[in-house]
Amino acid sequence: MEKKINLREDEIPTQWYNIVADMPSPPDPPLNPQTLEPLKPEELRAIFPMGLIRQEVSTQRFIDIPKEVLEIYKIWRPTPLMRATRLEKALKTPAEIYYKWEGVSPPGSHKPNTAVAQAYYNMVEGIQRITTETGAGQWGSALAFATRLFDLYCTIYMVKVSYNQKPYRRVIMETWGAEVYPSPSERTNVGRNILKEDPECPGSLGIAISEAIEDAATHEDTNYSLGSVLNHVLLHQTIVGLEAKKQFELIDRYPDVIYGCVGGGSNFAGLCFPFIMDKLRGKKPDLRVVSVEPLACPTLTKGIYAYDYGDTAKLTPLLKMYTLGHMFVPPPIHAGGLRYHGDAPILCKLTKDGVMDAVAYHQNEVFEAAVLFAKTEGFVVAPETAHAVKAVVDEAIKCREKGERKIILFNCSGHGHFDLAAYDQYLKGKLEDYEYPIELVKKALQHLPKVK
Ligand SMILES: *Cc1c(COP(=O)(O)O)cnc(C)c1O
């Protein structure tokens, strides 16, 4: 029995998989936030390169990965598929547990799978600089790394509280050459206006997005980049699942159930979409696919399916998704990457159509599972990833109770080496569980745009 199932470099898939080609019903189009009419692709040109816009609206099943992107993927890909033998033993489960280990990338998560591709398409079209926002800093560090490899400048608006409280993510971004500004900043109209009203404003992801978009839209040589939610981001992440399928072929296995944490949906979509292809085409009709989210921000399990803005400042197109409302500010849980009010429209549609399922957990039970994982498998995973670990532990225990030998797969989306303050709090018994904030959600949902 192998512990690690590895592919050779020349076995890295050379195409991404576009699930739009196989969906039972097509995703609803994004809408222009002013006119509420379907967005024309050209309207995105002020902030995105055509290469990515074409992928955003593509219905082609497979899309070639450029040679230059594959060359860079080789720094850390193919990533190992690991068998969690020691966790299985600890749980006394007859189930087999596998995880795709994305924490081996230089920034420590799945995010460079898309950051590298996005930097490449911007470079090809002559863009000199890319802007983005970052909360805890995972996306910012992935983009800082990727832009460096293509000699692009990178400007990152980092939510001010994180900038002050999490200096190490800032330092890694600066080591790769990015400029990092605490947001709200004096560099944009949005930022200046907010600071005039409230000089002590701690910032939010919504404000940082608005600053990054304004910066890109007002500079000819500059584009904006988003680390999750959009179709092209999910597309780039399918490298994860396509590799995993090859790895399962090598050991003559196929998963019965797949879990992944969902913040915007990119790491989980990346792992599960190539398997859902088989489910949709009748090859594995009984495959279960389950998103895992925090009870403090339960988008898929408690949100409503509607058109909403992607940011607080209403600059983004309207997306049809499960949403808790763009005005919703989730409680300050430690899985920063899961504190988003919406989710990727494609993943939402598949959930709505019953192809995928979702569950939600509290953060203490999630950290308990992460500590068990660290003590058995060794890796200290990101608080986001820990949500998937918790769901897998529960599934494995169910298998023990029923005597089922299921094959369980999950995406181990990143390591937690920058999140040790959260582990510290958990270990000291100081971590708080937040009940589902029903009043906050109700209030936020009153601000949904009225779309016919
Ligand atoms: C950003 C992040 C997530 C959440 O984002 P998705 O787009 O849902 O994947 C999950 N895990 C890790 C390690 C992250 O950095």
Short mmCIF file of C-alpha atoms and ligand atoms in Angstrom, two decimals:
data_model
loop_
_atom_site.label_atom_id
_atom_site.label_comp_id
_atom_site.label_asym_id
_atom_site.label_seq_id
_atom_site.Cartn_x
_atom_site.Cartn_y
_atom_site.Cartn_z
CA MET A 1 0.00 0.00 0.00
CA GLU A 2 1.54 3.26 -1.12
CA LYS A 3 1.56 6.30 1.15
CA LYS A 4 2.10 8.78 -1.69
CA ILE A 5 0.79 8.29 -5.20
CA ASN A 6 3.03 10.40 -7.42
CA LEU A 7 2.92 11.30 -11.09
CA ARG A 8 5.96 12.15 -13.21
CA GLU A 9 6.44 15.71 -14.46
CA ASP A 10 5.58 14.64 -18.00
CA GLU A 11 2.24 13.32 -16.72
CA ILE A 12 0.98 16.76 -15.65
CA PRO A 13 -2.29 17.30 -17.59
CA THR A 14 -1.83 19.68 -20.53
CA GLN A 15 -5.45 20.92 -20.66
CA TRP A 16 -7.83 22.37 -18.09
CA TYR A 17 -11.41 21.03 -17.86
CA ASN A 18 -14.35 23.38 -18.40
CA ILE A 19 -17.44 21.91 -16.70
CA VAL A 20 -19.76 24.39 -18.46
CA ALA A 21 -19.65 21.99 -21.43
CA ASP A 22 -21.29 19.26 -19.32
CA MET A 23 -23.66 21.08 -16.96
CA PRO A 24 -27.30 19.87 -16.90
CA SER A 25 -28.44 23.50 -17.23
CA PRO A 26 -26.24 26.44 -18.22
CA PRO A 27 -25.12 28.95 -15.59
CA ASP A 28 -27.06 32.24 -15.47
CA PRO A 29 -25.17 35.13 -17.08
CA PRO A 30 -23.55 37.90 -15.00
CA LEU A 31 -25.42 41.22 -15.18
CA ASN A 32 -24.18 44.77 -15.60
CA PRO A 33 -24.57 46.38 -12.15
CA GLN A 34 -26.05 49.59 -13.62
CA THR A 35 -28.39 48.36 -16.37
CA LEU A 36 -29.12 44.87 -14.93
CA GLU A 37 -28.76 43.59 -18.50
CA PRO A 38 -26.52 40.59 -19.27
CA LEU A 39 -22.91 41.75 -19.22
CA LYS A 40 -21.12 41.97 -22.58
CA PRO A 41 -17.65 40.39 -22.48
CA GLU A 42 -16.09 43.68 -23.75
CA GLU A 43 -17.31 45.43 -20.61
CA LEU A 44 -14.68 43.52 -18.64
CA ARG A 45 -11.78 44.78 -20.79
CA ALA A 46 -10.93 47.70 -18.50
CA ILE A 47 -9.68 45.28 -15.84
CA PHE A 48 -9.15 41.81 -17.44
CA PRO A 49 -7.10 40.59 -20.45
CA MET A 50 -9.03 39.10 -23.41
CA GLY A 51 -7.38 35.70 -22.86
CA LEU A 52 -9.13 35.40 -19.50
CA ILE A 53 -12.40 36.98 -20.67
CA ARG A 54 -12.60 34.36 -23.43
CA GLN A 55 -12.13 31.60 -20.84
CA GLU A 56 -14.74 33.23 -18.59
CA VAL A 57 -17.42 32.77 -21.28
CA SER A 58 -16.07 29.63 -22.94
CA THR A 59 -18.21 26.50 -23.42
CA GLN A 60 -15.36 24.40 -24.82
CA ARG A 61 -14.82 21.22 -22.74
CA PHE A 62 -11.00 21.23 -22.63
CA ILE A 63 -8.69 24.26 -22.90
CA ASP A 64 -4.94 24.02 -23.55
CA ILE A 65 -2.59 25.08 -20.77
CA PRO A 66 0.12 27.35 -22.24
CA LYS A 67 3.65 25.85 -22.26
CA GLU A 68 4.98 28.76 -20.16
CA VAL A 69 2.38 28.05 -17.46
CA LEU A 70 3.16 24.31 -17.45
CA GLU A 71 6.87 25.11 -17.05
CA ILE A 72 6.12 27.08 -13.88
CA TYR A 73 3.62 24.49 -12.58
CA LYS A 74 6.60 22.09 -12.53
CA ILE A 75 8.11 24.01 -9.59
CA TRP A 76 5.61 22.19 -7.35
CA ARG A 77 3.36 20.06 -9.59
CA PRO A 78 2.38 17.28 -9.89
CA THR A 79 1.32 17.41 -6.23
CA PRO A 80 1.11 14.10 -4.35
CA LEU A 81 -2.11 12.20 -3.72
CA MET A 82 -1.67 10.96 -0.15
CA ARG A 83 -3.30 8.01 1.61
CA ALA A 84 -4.17 9.04 5.16
CA THR A 85 -3.31 5.62 6.59
CA ARG A 86 -2.47 6.85 10.08
CA LEU A 87 -5.71 8.85 10.31
CA GLU A 88 -7.65 5.77 9.15
CA LYS A 89 -6.01 3.74 11.91
CA ALA A 90 -6.72 6.35 14.57
CA LEU A 91 -10.40 6.37 13.55
CA LYS A 92 -10.53 2.54 13.26
CA THR A 93 -12.40 3.00 10.00
CA PRO A 94 -12.68 0.47 7.20
CA ALA A 95 -12.86 3.43 4.78
CA GLU A 96 -9.89 4.50 2.66
CA ILE A 97 -9.03 8.19 3.02
CA TYR A 98 -7.06 10.06 0.35
CA TYR A 99 -6.08 13.71 0.12
CA LYS A 100 -4.65 15.81 -2.67
CA TRP A 101 -1.89 17.84 -1.03
CA GLU A 102 -1.78 21.38 -2.45
CA GLY A 103 0.24 22.81 0.45
CA VAL A 104 3.51 22.02 -1.36
CA SER A 105 3.40 25.12 -3.59
CA PRO A 106 5.76 27.99 -2.70
CA PRO A 107 2.95 30.18 -1.24
CA GLY A 108 1.56 27.07 0.49
CA SER A 109 -1.87 26.62 -1.11
CA HIS A 110 -3.74 25.81 -4.34
CA LYS A 111 -4.00 29.52 -5.22
CA PRO A 112 -0.90 29.77 -7.48
CA ASN A 113 -2.60 27.31 -9.91
CA THR A 114 -4.67 30.27 -11.09
CA ALA A 115 -2.32 33.12 -10.10
CA VAL A 116 0.36 31.84 -12.50
CA ALA A 117 -2.15 31.43 -15.35
CA GLN A 118 -3.62 34.90 -14.75
CA ALA A 119 -0.20 36.56 -14.62
CA TYR A 120 0.73 34.81 -17.88
CA TYR A 121 -2.35 35.98 -19.85
CA ASN A 122 -1.82 39.55 -18.59
CA MET A 123 1.87 39.48 -19.54
CA VAL A 124 1.05 38.23 -23.06
CA GLU A 125 -1.25 41.22 -23.63
CA GLY A 126 1.39 43.74 -22.55
CA ILE A 127 0.09 44.50 -19.08
CA GLN A 128 2.84 45.79 -16.76
CA ARG A 129 1.15 45.64 -13.37
CA ILE A 130 -1.61 43.69 -11.61
CA THR A 131 -3.62 44.86 -8.60
CA THR A 132 -5.56 42.78 -6.15
CA GLU A 133 -6.97 42.69 -2.62
CA THR A 134 -6.05 40.30 0.13
CA GLY A 135 -7.51 39.58 3.54
CA ALA A 136 -5.32 37.21 5.52
CA GLY A 137 -2.79 37.26 2.66
CA GLN A 138 -3.07 33.86 0.99
CA TRP A 139 -4.26 35.16 -2.35
CA GLY A 140 -1.91 38.15 -2.19
CA SER A 141 1.10 35.93 -1.67
CA ALA A 142 0.09 33.63 -4.55
CA LEU A 143 -0.23 36.60 -6.91
CA ALA A 144 3.01 38.19 -5.65
CA PHE A 145 4.80 34.91 -6.42
CA ALA A 146 3.18 34.53 -9.87
CA THR A 147 3.75 38.11 -11.06
CA ARG A 148 7.43 37.88 -10.07
CA LEU A 149 7.91 34.89 -12.40
CA PHE A 150 6.62 36.93 -15.38
CA ASP A 151 8.39 40.18 -14.39
CA LEU A 152 5.17 42.06 -13.66
CA TYR A 153 4.65 44.62 -10.91
CA CYS A 154 2.10 43.70 -8.28
CA THR A 155 0.11 46.07 -6.04
CA ILE A 156 -1.80 44.52 -3.17
CA TYR A 157 -4.46 46.21 -1.03
CA MET A 158 -4.40 44.36 2.27
CA VAL A 159 -7.25 44.79 4.76
CA LYS A 160 -5.75 47.10 7.40
CA VAL A 161 -6.45 44.91 10.46
CA SER A 162 -4.69 41.97 8.79
CA TYR A 163 -1.84 44.22 7.64
CA ASN A 164 -1.24 45.17 11.25
CA GLN A 165 -1.99 41.78 12.85
CA LYS A 166 -0.46 39.37 10.31
CA PRO A 167 2.90 40.87 9.33
CA TYR A 168 4.45 37.61 8.06
CA ARG A 169 2.14 37.24 5.06
CA ARG A 170 3.02 40.85 4.15
CA VAL A 171 6.72 40.08 4.43
CA ILE A 172 6.46 37.06 2.11
CA MET A 173 4.58 39.20 -0.47
CA GLU A 174 7.27 41.88 -0.24
CA THR A 175 10.01 39.26 -0.52
CA TRP A 176 8.54 38.33 -3.91
CA GLY A 177 8.62 42.02 -4.82
CA ALA A 178 4.99 43.10 -4.41
CA GLU A 179 3.96 46.50 -3.02
CA VAL A 180 1.54 46.02 -0.15
CA TYR A 181 -0.68 48.85 1.15
CA PRO A 182 -3.00 48.77 4.15
CA SER A 183 -6.58 49.35 2.94
CA PRO A 184 -8.29 51.80 3.10
CA SER A 185 -5.33 53.71 1.66
CA GLU A 186 -4.63 57.25 0.43
CA ARG A 187 -3.94 55.87 -3.09
CA THR A 188 -7.54 55.74 -4.37
CA ASN A 189 -10.68 57.90 -4.30
CA VAL A 190 -12.55 55.10 -2.55
CA GLY A 191 -9.85 54.88 0.13
CA ARG A 192 -9.46 58.66 0.59
CA ASN A 193 -13.20 59.15 0.97
CA ILE A 194 -13.48 56.44 3.59
CA LEU A 195 -10.49 57.77 5.53
CA LYS A 196 -11.95 61.29 5.50
CA GLU A 197 -15.09 59.97 7.21
CA ASP A 198 -13.34 57.48 9.47
CA PRO A 199 -9.55 57.81 9.82
CA GLU A 200 -9.50 54.73 12.08
CA CYS A 201 -11.42 52.47 9.63
CA PRO A 202 -10.04 48.90 10.04
CA GLY A 203 -10.88 48.06 6.42
CA SER A 204 -12.76 45.13 4.89
CA LEU A 205 -12.40 42.84 1.91
CA GLY A 206 -15.16 44.81 0.17
CA ILE A 207 -13.23 48.08 0.50
CA ALA A 208 -9.95 46.47 -0.60
CA ILE A 209 -11.63 45.04 -3.72
CA SER A 210 -12.99 48.48 -4.57
CA GLU A 211 -9.51 50.05 -4.20
CA ALA A 212 -7.84 47.38 -6.34
CA ILE A 213 -10.49 47.70 -9.08
CA GLU A 214 -10.28 51.52 -9.09
CA ASP A 215 -6.47 51.39 -9.34
CA ALA A 216 -6.66 48.96 -12.31
CA ALA A 217 -9.51 50.75 -14.11
CA THR A 218 -7.72 54.12 -13.94
CA HIS A 219 -4.33 52.91 -15.25
CA GLU A 220 -3.92 51.87 -18.88
CA ASP A 221 -1.08 49.38 -18.23
CA THR A 222 -2.72 47.82 -15.16
CA ASN A 223 -5.25 45.02 -14.70
CA TYR A 224 -7.07 43.51 -11.74
CA SER A 225 -7.00 39.90 -10.64
CA LEU A 226 -9.40 37.79 -8.54
CA GLY A 227 -8.39 34.61 -6.71
CA SER A 228 -11.70 32.71 -6.61
CA VAL A 229 -15.40 32.70 -7.66
CA LEU A 230 -15.01 33.47 -11.40
CA ASN A 231 -15.32 30.75 -14.08
CA HIS A 232 -11.74 31.14 -15.32
CA VAL A 233 -10.37 30.71 -11.79
CA LEU A 234 -12.29 27.44 -11.34
CA LEU A 235 -11.09 26.35 -14.78
CA HIS A 236 -7.41 26.83 -13.82
CA GLN A 237 -7.88 24.90 -10.59
CA THR A 238 -9.10 21.77 -12.42
CA ILE A 239 -5.43 20.80 -12.79
CA VAL A 240 -5.87 19.49 -9.22
CA GLY A 241 -8.70 17.07 -10.02
CA LEU A 242 -7.28 16.03 -13.39
CA GLU A 243 -4.04 14.98 -11.69
CA ALA A 244 -5.97 13.22 -8.93
CA LYS A 245 -7.93 11.18 -11.50
CA LYS A 246 -4.70 9.95 -13.06
CA GLN A 247 -3.38 9.09 -9.60
CA PHE A 248 -6.49 7.06 -8.75
CA GLU A 249 -6.11 5.20 -12.05
CA LEU A 250 -2.58 4.20 -11.03
CA ILE A 251 -3.93 2.44 -7.93
CA ASP A 252 -7.09 1.20 -9.61
CA ARG A 253 -9.46 3.08 -7.31
CA TYR A 254 -12.24 5.65 -7.71
CA PRO A 255 -13.63 7.88 -4.93
CA ASP A 256 -17.18 7.31 -3.61
CA VAL A 257 -17.37 10.67 -1.87
CA ILE A 258 -15.36 13.90 -2.27
CA TYR A 259 -15.08 16.73 0.28
CA GLY A 260 -13.53 20.19 0.12
CA CYS A 261 -13.77 23.48 1.97
CA VAL A 262 -15.57 26.28 0.15
CA GLY A 263 -14.81 29.99 0.56
CA GLY A 264 -15.39 31.18 -3.00
CA GLY A 265 -15.32 27.61 -4.31
CA SER A 266 -12.11 27.44 -6.33
CA ASN A 267 -10.07 24.73 -4.60
CA PHE A 268 -13.04 22.40 -4.27
CA ALA A 269 -14.30 23.00 -7.81
CA GLY A 270 -10.75 22.31 -9.01
CA LEU A 271 -10.67 18.93 -7.32
CA CYS A 272 -14.23 17.73 -7.88
CA PHE A 273 -15.26 19.03 -11.33
CA PRO A 274 -13.22 16.45 -13.31
CA PHE A 275 -14.92 13.71 -11.22
CA ILE A 276 -18.36 15.35 -11.59
CA MET A 277 -17.79 15.08 -15.34
CA ASP A 278 -18.01 11.28 -14.90
CA LYS A 279 -21.09 11.63 -12.68
CA LEU A 280 -22.87 13.83 -15.22
CA ARG A 281 -21.97 11.53 -18.10
CA GLY A 282 -23.24 8.42 -16.30
CA LYS A 283 -19.85 6.81 -15.53
CA LYS A 284 -20.17 7.22 -11.75
CA PRO A 285 -23.79 8.29 -11.12
CA ASP A 286 -23.71 7.64 -7.35
CA LEU A 287 -20.65 9.84 -6.64
CA ARG A 288 -21.32 12.14 -3.66
CA VAL A 289 -19.70 15.58 -3.72
CA VAL A 290 -19.93 17.71 -0.58
CA SER A 291 -18.84 21.31 0.09
CA VAL A 292 -17.83 22.17 3.65
CA GLU A 293 -18.28 25.68 5.06
CA PRO A 294 -18.24 27.44 8.45
CA LEU A 295 -21.51 27.77 10.40
CA ALA A 296 -20.50 31.42 10.95
CA CYS A 297 -20.68 32.05 7.17
CA PRO A 298 -23.03 29.34 5.84
CA THR A 299 -23.46 30.50 2.25
CA LEU A 300 -24.53 27.22 0.60
CA THR A 301 -26.40 25.73 3.57
CA LYS A 302 -28.35 28.86 4.65
CA GLY A 303 -28.01 31.46 1.89
CA ILE A 304 -30.58 32.19 -0.78
CA TYR A 305 -30.05 31.63 -4.51
CA ALA A 306 -30.24 35.06 -6.14
CA TYR A 307 -28.36 37.71 -8.10
CA ASP A 308 -26.06 39.73 -5.85
CA TYR A 309 -22.97 41.96 -5.97
CA GLY A 310 -19.56 40.42 -5.40
CA ASP A 311 -18.37 43.26 -3.17
CA THR A 312 -19.67 45.73 -0.61
CA ALA A 313 -19.08 48.76 -2.85
CA LYS A 314 -21.25 47.31 -5.68
CA LEU A 315 -18.52 47.71 -8.32
CA THR A 316 -18.63 44.11 -9.56
CA PRO A 317 -21.14 42.60 -11.98
CA LEU A 318 -24.16 40.87 -10.44
CA LEU A 319 -23.62 37.14 -10.09
CA LYS A 320 -26.34 34.51 -9.61
CA MET A 321 -25.26 32.54 -6.57
CA TYR A 322 -26.11 31.40 -3.07
CA THR A 323 -25.54 34.54 -1.03
CA LEU A 324 -25.83 35.86 2.51
CA GLY A 325 -26.05 39.39 1.06
CA HIS A 326 -23.16 41.64 -0.06
CA MET A 327 -23.65 43.72 3.11
CA PHE A 328 -23.09 40.67 5.32
CA VAL A 329 -19.98 40.91 7.48
CA PRO A 330 -19.30 37.45 8.92
CA PRO A 331 -18.07 36.94 12.49
CA PRO A 332 -14.25 37.00 12.81
CA ILE A 333 -13.54 33.26 12.53
CA HIS A 334 -9.97 32.16 11.79
CA ALA A 335 -10.67 30.58 8.42
CA GLY A 336 -10.36 33.99 6.73
CA GLY A 337 -10.58 32.41 3.27
CA LEU A 338 -14.08 31.12 4.04
CA ARG A 339 -15.52 34.47 5.12
CA TYR A 340 -17.15 35.40 1.80
CA HIS A 341 -20.85 36.21 1.42
CA GLY A 342 -21.27 34.40 -1.91
CA ASP A 343 -19.78 31.47 -3.85
CA ALA A 344 -18.77 30.67 -7.40
CA PRO A 345 -21.87 30.77 -9.67
CA ILE A 346 -21.04 27.44 -11.34
CA LEU A 347 -20.63 25.63 -8.02
CA CYS A 348 -23.86 27.23 -6.76
CA LYS A 349 -25.76 26.13 -9.84
CA LEU A 350 -24.55 22.53 -9.47
CA THR A 351 -25.61 22.65 -5.82
CA LYS A 352 -29.01 24.09 -6.76
CA ASP A 353 -29.45 21.33 -9.36
CA GLY A 354 -28.68 18.65 -6.75
CA VAL A 355 -25.40 17.51 -8.31
CA MET A 356 -23.46 18.69 -5.23
CA ASP A 357 -24.29 18.88 -1.53
CA ALA A 358 -23.10 21.06 1.40
CA VAL A 359 -22.52 20.85 5.17
CA ALA A 360 -21.40 23.41 7.79
CA TYR A 361 -19.39 23.19 11.04
CA HIS A 362 -18.30 25.28 14.03
CA GLN A 363 -14.66 26.28 14.31
CA ASN A 364 -13.82 24.41 17.55
CA GLU A 365 -14.85 21.02 16.13
CA VAL A 366 -12.98 21.93 12.95
CA PHE A 367 -9.74 22.66 14.85
CA GLU A 368 -10.20 19.47 16.88
CA ALA A 369 -10.14 17.52 13.60
CA ALA A 370 -7.14 19.52 12.34
CA VAL A 371 -5.17 18.69 15.49
CA LEU A 372 -6.04 14.99 15.08
CA PHE A 373 -4.83 15.24 11.48
CA ALA A 374 -1.57 16.91 12.60
CA LYS A 375 -0.99 14.22 15.23
CA THR A 376 -1.59 11.38 12.77
CA GLU A 377 -0.62 12.55 9.28
CA GLY A 378 1.82 15.21 10.48
CA PHE A 379 0.73 18.17 8.39
CA VAL A 380 -0.62 21.27 10.14
CA VAL A 381 -3.31 22.38 7.68
CA ALA A 382 -4.83 25.82 7.09
CA PRO A 383 -7.96 26.63 9.14
CA GLU A 384 -9.90 26.65 5.83
CA THR A 385 -8.66 23.18 4.91
CA ALA A 386 -9.48 21.95 8.42
CA HIS A 387 -13.20 22.23 7.56
CA ALA A 388 -12.77 19.49 4.94
CA VAL A 389 -10.79 17.39 7.43
CA LYS A 390 -13.67 17.60 9.93
CA ALA A 391 -16.22 16.40 7.37
CA VAL A 392 -13.95 13.53 6.35
CA VAL A 393 -13.45 12.45 9.97
CA ASP A 394 -17.24 12.35 10.42
CA GLU A 395 -17.70 10.35 7.21
CA ALA A 396 -14.98 7.87 8.24
CA ILE A 397 -16.63 7.37 11.63
CA LYS A 398 -19.97 6.74 9.90
CA CYS A 399 -18.23 4.13 7.75
CA ARG A 400 -16.92 2.46 10.91
CA GLU A 401 -20.41 2.35 12.42
CA LYS A 402 -21.94 0.89 9.26
CA GLY A 403 -18.94 -1.27 8.33
CA GLU A 404 -18.60 0.44 4.93
CA ARG A 405 -15.31 0.45 2.97
CA LYS A 406 -15.93 3.75 1.17
CA ILE A 407 -13.20 5.56 -0.68
CA ILE A 408 -13.06 9.13 0.59
CA LEU A 409 -11.15 11.95 -1.13
CA PHE A 410 -10.62 15.52 0.00
CA ASN A 411 -8.66 18.55 -1.12
CA CYS A 412 -5.97 19.47 1.35
CA SER A 413 -5.88 23.03 0.07
CA GLY A 414 -3.02 24.50 2.11
CA HIS A 415 -0.74 24.47 5.11
CA GLY A 416 -1.38 26.46 8.28
CA HIS A 417 2.09 27.75 9.06
CA PHE A 418 0.93 31.37 8.99
CA ASP A 419 -2.13 30.56 11.11
CA LEU A 420 -0.49 29.33 14.27
CA ALA A 421 -2.08 32.11 16.34
CA ALA A 422 -5.42 30.41 15.62
CA TYR A 423 -4.06 26.99 16.66
CA ASP A 424 -2.65 28.67 19.79
CA GLN A 425 -6.10 30.00 20.69
CA TYR A 426 -7.70 26.62 20.09
CA LEU A 427 -5.10 24.82 22.20
CA LYS A 428 -5.61 27.32 25.02
CA GLY A 429 -9.39 26.81 24.86
CA LYS A 430 -9.98 30.42 23.86
CA LEU A 431 -11.55 29.86 20.46
CA GLU A 432 -15.15 31.06 20.21
CA ASP A 433 -17.94 29.36 18.28
CA TYR A 434 -20.39 31.74 16.64
CA GLU A 435 -23.97 30.62 16.18
CA TYR A 436 -25.41 31.05 12.70
CA PRO A 437 -25.89 34.84 12.67
CA ILE A 438 -29.51 34.71 11.48
CA GLU A 439 -30.30 38.36 12.37
CA LEU A 440 -27.23 39.66 10.51
CA VAL A 441 -28.10 37.56 7.48
CA LYS A 442 -31.74 38.69 7.49
CA LYS A 443 -30.62 42.32 7.57
CA ALA A 444 -28.04 41.84 4.83
CA LEU A 445 -30.53 40.04 2.57
CA GLN A 446 -32.78 43.12 2.58
CA HIS A 447 -30.11 44.83 0.43
CA LEU A 448 -30.21 42.33 -2.43
CA PRO A 449 -30.57 44.05 -5.81
CA LYS A 450 -34.05 43.76 -7.33
CA VAL A 451 -33.59 41.74 -10.51
CA LYS A 452 -36.63 40.56 -12.51
C1 LIG B 1 -8.22 30.89 -0.12
C2 LIG B 1 -8.22 29.54 0.46
C3 LIG B 1 -9.40 28.76 0.52
C4 LIG B 1 -10.77 29.28 0.12
O1 LIG B 1 -10.89 29.68 -1.20
P1 LIG B 1 -11.62 28.78 -2.31
O2 LIG B 1 -11.70 29.67 -3.50
O3 LIG B 1 -12.95 28.37 -1.79
O4 LIG B 1 -10.73 27.62 -2.55
C5 LIG B 1 -9.31 27.48 1.04
N1 LIG B 1 -8.14 26.98 1.48
C6 LIG B 1 -7.00 27.68 1.43
C7 LIG B 1 -5.74 27.07 1.95
C8 LIG B 1 -7.00 28.99 0.92
O5 LIG B 1 -5.86 29.68 0.86
#
